[in-house]
Structures are given as structure tokens and as C-alpha cells.
Short mmCIF file of C-alpha atoms in Angstrom, two decimals:
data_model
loop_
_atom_site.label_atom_id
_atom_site.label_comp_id
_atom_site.label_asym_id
_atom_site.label_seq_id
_atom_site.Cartn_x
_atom_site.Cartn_y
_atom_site.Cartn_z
CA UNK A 1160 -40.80 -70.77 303.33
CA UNK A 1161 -40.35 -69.97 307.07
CA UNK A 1162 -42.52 -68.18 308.52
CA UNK A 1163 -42.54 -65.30 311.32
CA UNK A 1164 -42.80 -67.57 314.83
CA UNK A 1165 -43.96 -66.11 318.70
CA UNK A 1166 -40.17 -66.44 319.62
CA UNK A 1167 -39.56 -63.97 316.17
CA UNK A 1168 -42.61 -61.62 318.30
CA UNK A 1169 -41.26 -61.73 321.69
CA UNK A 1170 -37.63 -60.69 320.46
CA UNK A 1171 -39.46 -57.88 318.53
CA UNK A 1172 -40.94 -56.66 321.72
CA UNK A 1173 -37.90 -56.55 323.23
CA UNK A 1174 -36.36 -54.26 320.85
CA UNK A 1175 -38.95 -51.80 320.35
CA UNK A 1176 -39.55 -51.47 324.02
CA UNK A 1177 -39.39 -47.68 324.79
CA UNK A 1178 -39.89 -46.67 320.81
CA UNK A 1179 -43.77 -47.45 320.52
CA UNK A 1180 -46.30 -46.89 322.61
CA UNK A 1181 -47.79 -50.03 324.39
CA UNK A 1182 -51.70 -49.38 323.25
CA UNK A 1183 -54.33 -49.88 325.59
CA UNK A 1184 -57.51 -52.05 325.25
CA UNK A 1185 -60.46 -49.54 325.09
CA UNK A 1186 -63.89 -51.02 326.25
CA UNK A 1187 -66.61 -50.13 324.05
CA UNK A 1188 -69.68 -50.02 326.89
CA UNK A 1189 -71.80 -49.74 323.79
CA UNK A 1190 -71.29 -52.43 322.41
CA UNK A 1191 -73.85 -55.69 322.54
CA UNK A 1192 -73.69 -57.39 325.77
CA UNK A 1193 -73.07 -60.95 323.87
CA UNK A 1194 -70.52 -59.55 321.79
CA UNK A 1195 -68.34 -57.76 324.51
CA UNK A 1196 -65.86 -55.60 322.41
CA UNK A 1197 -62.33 -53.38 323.39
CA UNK A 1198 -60.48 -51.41 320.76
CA UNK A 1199 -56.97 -51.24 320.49
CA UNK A 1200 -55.99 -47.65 319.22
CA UNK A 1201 -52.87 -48.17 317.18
CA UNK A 1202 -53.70 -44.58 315.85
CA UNK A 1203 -52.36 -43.34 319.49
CA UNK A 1204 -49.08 -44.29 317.92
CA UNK A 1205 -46.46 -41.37 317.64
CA UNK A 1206 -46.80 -41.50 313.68
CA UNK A 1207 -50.19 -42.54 314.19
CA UNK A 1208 -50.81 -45.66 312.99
CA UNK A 1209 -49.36 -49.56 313.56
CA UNK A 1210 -46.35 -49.06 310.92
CA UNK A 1211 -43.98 -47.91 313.57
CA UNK A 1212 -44.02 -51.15 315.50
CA UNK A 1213 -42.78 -52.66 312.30
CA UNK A 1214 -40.01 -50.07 311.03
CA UNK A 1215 -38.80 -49.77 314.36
CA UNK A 1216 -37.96 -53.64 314.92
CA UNK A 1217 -36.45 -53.58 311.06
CA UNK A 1218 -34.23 -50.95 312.30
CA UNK A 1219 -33.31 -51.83 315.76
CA UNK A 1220 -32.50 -55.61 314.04
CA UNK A 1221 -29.85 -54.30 311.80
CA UNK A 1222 -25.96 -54.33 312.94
CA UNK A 1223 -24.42 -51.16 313.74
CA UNK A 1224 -22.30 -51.11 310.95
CA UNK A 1225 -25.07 -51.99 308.37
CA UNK A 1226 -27.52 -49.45 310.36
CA UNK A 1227 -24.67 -46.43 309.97
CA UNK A 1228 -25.08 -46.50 306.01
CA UNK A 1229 -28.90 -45.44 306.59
CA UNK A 1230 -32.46 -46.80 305.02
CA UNK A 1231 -34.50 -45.96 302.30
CA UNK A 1232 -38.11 -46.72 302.22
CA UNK A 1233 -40.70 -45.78 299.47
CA UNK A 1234 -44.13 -45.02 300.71
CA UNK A 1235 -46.97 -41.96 300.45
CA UNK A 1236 -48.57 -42.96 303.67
CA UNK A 1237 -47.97 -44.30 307.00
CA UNK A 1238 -44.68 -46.14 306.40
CA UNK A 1239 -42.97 -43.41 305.79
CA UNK A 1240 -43.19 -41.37 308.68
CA UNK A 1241 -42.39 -45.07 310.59
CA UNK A 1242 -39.64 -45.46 309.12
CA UNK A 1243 -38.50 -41.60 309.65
CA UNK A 1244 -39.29 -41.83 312.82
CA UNK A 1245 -37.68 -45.35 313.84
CA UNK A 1246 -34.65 -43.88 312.07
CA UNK A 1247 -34.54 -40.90 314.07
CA UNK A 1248 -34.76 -42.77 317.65
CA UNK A 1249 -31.70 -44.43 316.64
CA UNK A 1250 -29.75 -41.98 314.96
CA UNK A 1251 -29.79 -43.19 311.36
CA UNK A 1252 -29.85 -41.74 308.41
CA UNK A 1253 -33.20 -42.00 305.97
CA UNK A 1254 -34.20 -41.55 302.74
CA UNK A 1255 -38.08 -41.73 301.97
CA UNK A 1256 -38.92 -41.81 298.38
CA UNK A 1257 -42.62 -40.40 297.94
CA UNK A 1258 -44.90 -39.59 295.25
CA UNK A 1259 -44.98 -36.11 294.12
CA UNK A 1260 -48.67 -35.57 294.24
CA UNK A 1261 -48.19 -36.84 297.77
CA UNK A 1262 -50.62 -34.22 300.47
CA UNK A 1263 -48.56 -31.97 301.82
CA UNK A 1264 -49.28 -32.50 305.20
CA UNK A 1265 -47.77 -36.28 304.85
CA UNK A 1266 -44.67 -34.67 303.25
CA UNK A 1267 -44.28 -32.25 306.26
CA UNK A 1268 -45.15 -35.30 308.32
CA UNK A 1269 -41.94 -37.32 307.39
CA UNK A 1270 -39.45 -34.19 306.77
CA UNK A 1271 -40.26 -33.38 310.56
CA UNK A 1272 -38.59 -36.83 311.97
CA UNK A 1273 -35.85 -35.64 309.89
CA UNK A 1274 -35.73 -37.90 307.09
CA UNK A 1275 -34.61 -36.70 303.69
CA UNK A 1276 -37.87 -36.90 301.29
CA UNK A 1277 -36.99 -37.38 297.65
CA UNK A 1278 -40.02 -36.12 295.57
CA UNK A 1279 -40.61 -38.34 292.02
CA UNK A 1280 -43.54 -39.36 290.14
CA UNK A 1281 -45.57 -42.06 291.69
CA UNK A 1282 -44.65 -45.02 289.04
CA UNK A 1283 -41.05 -43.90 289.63
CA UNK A 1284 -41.02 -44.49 293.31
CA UNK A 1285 -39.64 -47.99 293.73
CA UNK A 1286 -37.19 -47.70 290.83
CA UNK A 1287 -35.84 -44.72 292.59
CA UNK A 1288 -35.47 -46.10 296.09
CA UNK A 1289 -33.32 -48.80 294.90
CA UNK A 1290 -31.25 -46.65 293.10
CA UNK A 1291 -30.36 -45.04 296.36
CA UNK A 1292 -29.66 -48.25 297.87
CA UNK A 1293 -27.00 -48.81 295.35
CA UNK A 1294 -25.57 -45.65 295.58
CA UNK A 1295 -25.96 -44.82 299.24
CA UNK A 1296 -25.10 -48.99 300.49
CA UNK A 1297 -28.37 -48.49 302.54
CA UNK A 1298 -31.14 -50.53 303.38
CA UNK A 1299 -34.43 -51.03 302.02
CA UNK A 1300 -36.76 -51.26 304.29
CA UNK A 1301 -40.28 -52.70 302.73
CA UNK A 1302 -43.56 -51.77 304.10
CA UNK A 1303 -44.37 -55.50 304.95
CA UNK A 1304 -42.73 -58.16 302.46
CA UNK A 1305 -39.83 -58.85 306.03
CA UNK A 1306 -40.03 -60.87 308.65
CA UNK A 1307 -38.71 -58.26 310.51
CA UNK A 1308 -41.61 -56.02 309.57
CA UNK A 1309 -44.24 -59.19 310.52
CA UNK A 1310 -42.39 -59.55 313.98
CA UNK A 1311 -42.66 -55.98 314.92
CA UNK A 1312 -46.45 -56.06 313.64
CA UNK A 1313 -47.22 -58.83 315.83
CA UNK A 1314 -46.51 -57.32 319.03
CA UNK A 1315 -49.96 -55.97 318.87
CA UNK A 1316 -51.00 -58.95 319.17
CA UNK A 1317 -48.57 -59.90 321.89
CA UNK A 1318 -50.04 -57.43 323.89
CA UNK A 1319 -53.41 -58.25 322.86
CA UNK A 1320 -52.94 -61.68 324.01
CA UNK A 1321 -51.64 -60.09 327.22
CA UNK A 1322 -54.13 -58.19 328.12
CA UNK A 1323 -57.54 -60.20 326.97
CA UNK A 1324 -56.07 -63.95 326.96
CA UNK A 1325 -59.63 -65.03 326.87
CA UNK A 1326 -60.60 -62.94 323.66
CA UNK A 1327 -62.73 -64.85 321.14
CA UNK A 1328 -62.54 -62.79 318.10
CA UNK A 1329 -60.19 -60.35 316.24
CA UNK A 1330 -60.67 -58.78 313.90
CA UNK A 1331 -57.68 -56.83 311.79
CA UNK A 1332 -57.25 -54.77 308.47
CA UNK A 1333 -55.52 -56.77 305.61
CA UNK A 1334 -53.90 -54.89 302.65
CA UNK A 1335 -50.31 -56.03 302.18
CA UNK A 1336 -50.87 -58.59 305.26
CA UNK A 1337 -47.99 -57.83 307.25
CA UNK A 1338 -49.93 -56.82 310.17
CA UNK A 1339 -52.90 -59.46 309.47
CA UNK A 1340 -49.33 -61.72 309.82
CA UNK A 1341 -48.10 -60.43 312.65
CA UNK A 1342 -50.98 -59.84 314.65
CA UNK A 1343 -52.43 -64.09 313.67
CA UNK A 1344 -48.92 -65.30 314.54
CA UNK A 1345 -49.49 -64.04 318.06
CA UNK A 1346 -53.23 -64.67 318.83
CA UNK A 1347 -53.52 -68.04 317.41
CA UNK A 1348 -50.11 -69.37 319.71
CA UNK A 1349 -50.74 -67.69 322.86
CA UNK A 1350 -55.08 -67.60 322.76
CA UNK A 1351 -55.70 -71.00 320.60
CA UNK A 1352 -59.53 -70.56 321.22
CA UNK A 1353 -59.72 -67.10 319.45
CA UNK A 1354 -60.67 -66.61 316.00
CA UNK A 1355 -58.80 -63.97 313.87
CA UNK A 1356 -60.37 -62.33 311.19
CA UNK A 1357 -59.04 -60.72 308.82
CA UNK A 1358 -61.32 -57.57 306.99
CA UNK A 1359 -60.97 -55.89 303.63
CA UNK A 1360 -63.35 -53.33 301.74
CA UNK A 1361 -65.42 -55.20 299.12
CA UNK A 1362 -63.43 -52.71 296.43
CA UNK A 1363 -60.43 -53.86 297.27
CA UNK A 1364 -61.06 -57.72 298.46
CA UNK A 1365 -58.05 -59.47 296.56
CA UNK A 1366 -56.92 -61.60 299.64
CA UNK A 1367 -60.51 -62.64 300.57
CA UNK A 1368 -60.07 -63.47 296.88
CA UNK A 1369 -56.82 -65.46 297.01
CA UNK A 1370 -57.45 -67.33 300.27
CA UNK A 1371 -60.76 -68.70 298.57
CA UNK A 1372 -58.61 -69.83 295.68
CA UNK A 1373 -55.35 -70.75 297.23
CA UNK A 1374 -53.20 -68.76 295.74
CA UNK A 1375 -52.62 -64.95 294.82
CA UNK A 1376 -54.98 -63.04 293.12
CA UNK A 1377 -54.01 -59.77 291.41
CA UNK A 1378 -56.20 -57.09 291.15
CA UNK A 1379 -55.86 -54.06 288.80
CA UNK A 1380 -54.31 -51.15 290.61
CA UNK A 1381 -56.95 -49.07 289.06
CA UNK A 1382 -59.50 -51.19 290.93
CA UNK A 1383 -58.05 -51.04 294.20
CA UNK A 1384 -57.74 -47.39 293.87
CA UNK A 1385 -61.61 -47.22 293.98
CA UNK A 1386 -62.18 -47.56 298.11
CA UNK A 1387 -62.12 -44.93 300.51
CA UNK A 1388 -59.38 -46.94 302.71
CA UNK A 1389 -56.21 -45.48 300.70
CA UNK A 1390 -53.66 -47.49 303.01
CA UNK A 1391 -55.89 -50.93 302.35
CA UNK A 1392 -54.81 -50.52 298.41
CA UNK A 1393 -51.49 -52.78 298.62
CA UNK A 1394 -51.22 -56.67 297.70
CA UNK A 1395 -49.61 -59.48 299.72
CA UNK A 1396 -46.56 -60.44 299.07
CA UNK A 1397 -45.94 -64.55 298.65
CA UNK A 1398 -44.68 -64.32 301.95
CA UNK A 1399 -47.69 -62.41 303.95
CA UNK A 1400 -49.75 -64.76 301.91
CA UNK A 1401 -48.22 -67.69 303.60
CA UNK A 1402 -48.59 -66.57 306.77
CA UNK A 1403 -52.41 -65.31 305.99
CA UNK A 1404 -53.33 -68.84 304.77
CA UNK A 1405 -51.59 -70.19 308.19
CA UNK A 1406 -53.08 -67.66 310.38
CA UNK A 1407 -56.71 -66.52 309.49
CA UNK A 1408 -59.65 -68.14 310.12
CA UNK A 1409 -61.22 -66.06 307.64
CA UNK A 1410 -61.67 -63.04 305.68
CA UNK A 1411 -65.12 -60.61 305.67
CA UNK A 1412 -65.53 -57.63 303.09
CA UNK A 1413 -67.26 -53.82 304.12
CA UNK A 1414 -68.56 -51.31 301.81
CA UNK A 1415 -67.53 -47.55 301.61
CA UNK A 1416 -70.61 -46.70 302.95
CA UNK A 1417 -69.64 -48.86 306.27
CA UNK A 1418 -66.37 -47.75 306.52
CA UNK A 1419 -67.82 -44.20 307.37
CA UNK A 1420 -69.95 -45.08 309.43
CA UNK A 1421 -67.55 -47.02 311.56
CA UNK A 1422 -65.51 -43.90 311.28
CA UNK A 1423 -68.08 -41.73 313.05
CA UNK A 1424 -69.08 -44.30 315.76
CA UNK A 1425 -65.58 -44.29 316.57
CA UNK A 1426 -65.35 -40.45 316.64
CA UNK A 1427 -68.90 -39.68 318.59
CA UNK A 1428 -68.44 -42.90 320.84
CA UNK A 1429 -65.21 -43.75 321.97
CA UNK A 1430 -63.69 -40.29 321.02
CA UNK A 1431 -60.95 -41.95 318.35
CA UNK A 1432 -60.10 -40.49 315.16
CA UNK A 1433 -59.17 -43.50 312.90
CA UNK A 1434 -58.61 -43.27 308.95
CA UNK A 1435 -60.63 -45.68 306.41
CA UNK A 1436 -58.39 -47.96 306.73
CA UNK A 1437 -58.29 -48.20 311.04
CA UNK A 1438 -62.11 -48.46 310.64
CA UNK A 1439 -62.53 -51.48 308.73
CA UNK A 1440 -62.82 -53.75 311.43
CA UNK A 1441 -65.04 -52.10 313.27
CA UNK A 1442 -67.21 -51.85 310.40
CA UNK A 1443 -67.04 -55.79 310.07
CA UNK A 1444 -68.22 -55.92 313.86
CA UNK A 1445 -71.30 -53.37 313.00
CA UNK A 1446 -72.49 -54.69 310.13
CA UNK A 1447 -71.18 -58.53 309.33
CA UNK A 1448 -71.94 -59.89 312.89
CA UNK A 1449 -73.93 -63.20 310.75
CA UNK A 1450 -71.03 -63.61 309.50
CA UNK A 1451 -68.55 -63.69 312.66
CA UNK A 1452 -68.53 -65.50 316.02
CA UNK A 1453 -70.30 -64.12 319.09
CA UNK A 1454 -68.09 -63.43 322.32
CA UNK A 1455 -65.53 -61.16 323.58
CA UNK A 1456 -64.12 -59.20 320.30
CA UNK A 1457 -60.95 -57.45 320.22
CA UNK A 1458 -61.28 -54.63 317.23
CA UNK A 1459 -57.40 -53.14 315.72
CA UNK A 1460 -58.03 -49.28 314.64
CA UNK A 1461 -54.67 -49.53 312.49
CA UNK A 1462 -54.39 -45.82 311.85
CA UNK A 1463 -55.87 -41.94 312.32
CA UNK A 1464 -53.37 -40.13 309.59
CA UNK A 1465 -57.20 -38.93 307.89
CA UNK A 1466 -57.18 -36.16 305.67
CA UNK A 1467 -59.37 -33.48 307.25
CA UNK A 1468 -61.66 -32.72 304.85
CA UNK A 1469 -62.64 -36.42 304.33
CA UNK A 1470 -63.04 -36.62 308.03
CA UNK A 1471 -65.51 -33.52 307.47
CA UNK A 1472 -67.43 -35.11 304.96
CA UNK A 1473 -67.77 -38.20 307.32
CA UNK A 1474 -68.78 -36.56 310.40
CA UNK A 1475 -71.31 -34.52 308.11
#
């Protein structure tokens, strides 16, 4: 299996230059003075979260020709409005495939980049986005089982690499593991000393699993449903795992209980609104620091698409 190189990262850059936003490293002066620590706020994104880095090298990779018969995605979260969004910059046409007991605010989200949102049951979602592909010729565009998706993932940690080359820990969300993929591809070539980390809640901790084992391990969909950090719920795919197994040093599980708090220290001190899922790392950095390396920490806050009542109930 081949897997995603720096070359694959660079060229990535390249085309979504201009389409996402180049995210700053925030400096947490809060943070302990022997574990220096910066934030990089992928929920400034225009969809507001990492996935558009991804859809919008997918897209920009495809030939004219192919890229005129439109995409299809399937996706209830932050995917789809990536890949609505990617589409629109160029000019393509997209079909997004969601869940009908999708919120309402996510389906408004995704309409607005003008994507065409086909409403079906959630089991029926993947069945019916390939049926479009047949009928329409387009192009499925997965949330992270590409290389294409990896590459675009990883120029976060291009720019990482860029802007901290002497960073000594990062630490990323892992769910499907594309940007976990990405994001390791690019720190451990360009900064060799860092470690990468990657951090799942402890109800949803099948890669931590898997990379103890060697191999995939599947966990009931009924159990991953359980945590807090909806877009953390996904599996990798054999070829995320690869790259996991390649590119982690590691893997660290957070409780529910964590994740909120690391949601409000991001809202009262650094003034970023990040969903469960964007706050896992940080809640590895608050509360597993035995666990991890001391030094100068890099922390990815993947996302901020947070339903505003649960960011209510957080904040208290």
C-alpha cells in the first residue's frame, strides 16, 4: 500500500492556496512554562473546521472533464459543507447526501454553498450517494479513505512545521485518521525530533485499540455513539490505518468530562469556540501530561461547528 508522502503535501498546498485559510499558531501564555503550547485554530476555517483543506485538494486534483460531471459526498457534519464549499470555489456541481434527522442548522449550512442536499434516512446514506454516482457519472468524494483527502489534511501540518520547526509535541484528533495521516506525514519528515500524538475519547478509543493490537479493531456503532465528540465517531479505513501505524508515536484517551472542560478553557482563555471533537487534544495536554513528553506542544482545534445549546451546557 502506498502511502500519502511530503511531495503528495506540498502539491496539496499548492492547489488549495487561496481556498483555505492559512491558520495561525496561537500562543497559549497560560500554559506551563515547561510545556510551552500554541493552538492552531482550524475552526477559523470558512466551514469551520479542517475538512475543507481536504475536499478542496480532492476537488482541485480532478481533470476538468471529470470535475464538470460534479461530486457527491455523504456526510451529517463537517464534510459536507467542505465539500459544498470546495465545489462552489470551483464551479462544480454537488450533491451531499445527509441524514434526515440531520440539525437544521448543518442542513442550511451546506444548502448555502449551493450544494444540492438529498435528505434520506441515516442507514440509507451511503447506498444513496453511490446511486447518484452511477446515475449522475460524478465523483465520490470520501471523508478520508483518499490520498487526496490525507494530502490536503496534511498541510496543517506543513504549515505547522513552518511555523514551529522546533515543536516537540502534537497532538491531533483521530476518528477516521485522515487528518491524524495527514498531519504525521508532515511533522515526522520535516521536524524528525517531534512526537505526534494522536488523541481519542476513552468512549470511542478503537484506534488506540487497533494500534495496540496491530490491526483494526471494530467497535459497535452503538458504542461510539456514546461520546460527546460526534465528529470523533468514524473508523479508519485500512488505508488511514497504515499511515497511523507509520506516523504516530502514540495514542492517549480523554473522558467526556475532559472534553468540556477543554472546551471552556478554550472559550474563557484563548477566546476559541471549538466542538468536542476540536477539544480533544487540548484535553490530552490538561489532563494526560504523565503520559506525554514535556516541551514546546503544538495543540490542532479540528473544528467549532458546536451545537449551541451543548455549548450552553458547557460554559454553564
Amino acid at each position: 500500500m502506498q502511502l500519502v508522502s511530503l511531495d503528495d503535501i506540498r502539491t496539496a498546498a499548492d492547489r488549495v492556496r487561496g481556498q483555505v485559510l492559512r491558520t495561525p499558531l496561537l500562543p497559549a501564555l497560560w500554559a506551563d512554562a515547561d510545556r510551552p503550547l500554541w493552538l492552531k485554530p482550524e475552526n477559523l476555517q470558512a466551514t469551520g473546521a479542517f475538512k475543507l483543506r481536504g475536499a478542496s485538494n480532492a476537488l482541485a486534483a480532478l481533470d476538468e472533464r471529470t470535475r464538470g460531471k460534479g461530486v457527491v459526498a455523504y456526510s451529517s457534519g463537517n464534510h459536507a459543507q467542505a465539500v459544498a464549499r470546495a465545489a462552489q470555489l470551483l464551479g462544480v456541481p454537488a450533491h451531499i447526501v445527509m441524514a434526515d434527522s440531520t440539525p437544521q442548522v448543518k442542513i442550511d449550512g451546506t444548502r448555502r454553498y449551493g450544494a444540492e442536499v438529498v435528505l434520506v434516512p441515516v442507514a440509507e446514506r451511503e447506498t444513496t450517494a453511490h446511486r447518484l454516482v452511477d446515475e449522475l457519472g460524478a465523483v465520490l468524494v470520501p471523508p478520508f479513505d483518499h490520498p487526496d483527502i490525507i494530502a490536503g489534511q496534511g498541510t496543517a501540518g506543513l504549515e505547522i512545521a513552518e511555523d514551529l520547526p522546533d515543536v516537540e509535541l502534537v497532538l491531533v484528533p483521530v476518528s477516521g485518521g485522515g487528518l491524524a495521516s495527514g498531519i504525521g506525514t508532515a511533522v515526522t519528515a520535516l521536524c524528525p525530533n517531534a512526537t505526534v500524538i494522536g488523541v481519542e475519547p476513552e468512549l470511542a478509543a478503537d484506534t488506540a485499540d487497533g494500534l495496540r493490537a496491530g490491526h483494526i479493531v471494530e467497535w459497535p456503532v452503538e458504542d461510539r455513539g456514546r461520546t460527546i465528540a460526534d465528529g470523533l465517531r468514524a473508523q479508519p479505513s485500512e488505508l488511514t490505518f497504515a499511515h497511523l501505524q507509520t506516523v504516530l508515536d502514540g495514542v492517549v484517551t480523554v473522558s467526556d468530562d475532559e472534553i468540556g472542560e477543554a472546551m471552556r478553557v478554550l472559550a474563557t482563555r484563548n477566546r476559541l469556540v471549538a466542538e468536542p471533537s476540536g477539544a480533544v487534544p487540548l484535553a490530552a495536554y490538561l489532563h494526560r501530561s504523565g503520559e506525554l513528553p514535556r516541551g514546546r506542544t503544538v495543540v490542532v482545534v479540528s473544528g467549532g461547528n458546536v451545537d449551541r445549546a451543548m455549548l450552553a451546557d458547557v460554559l454553564g
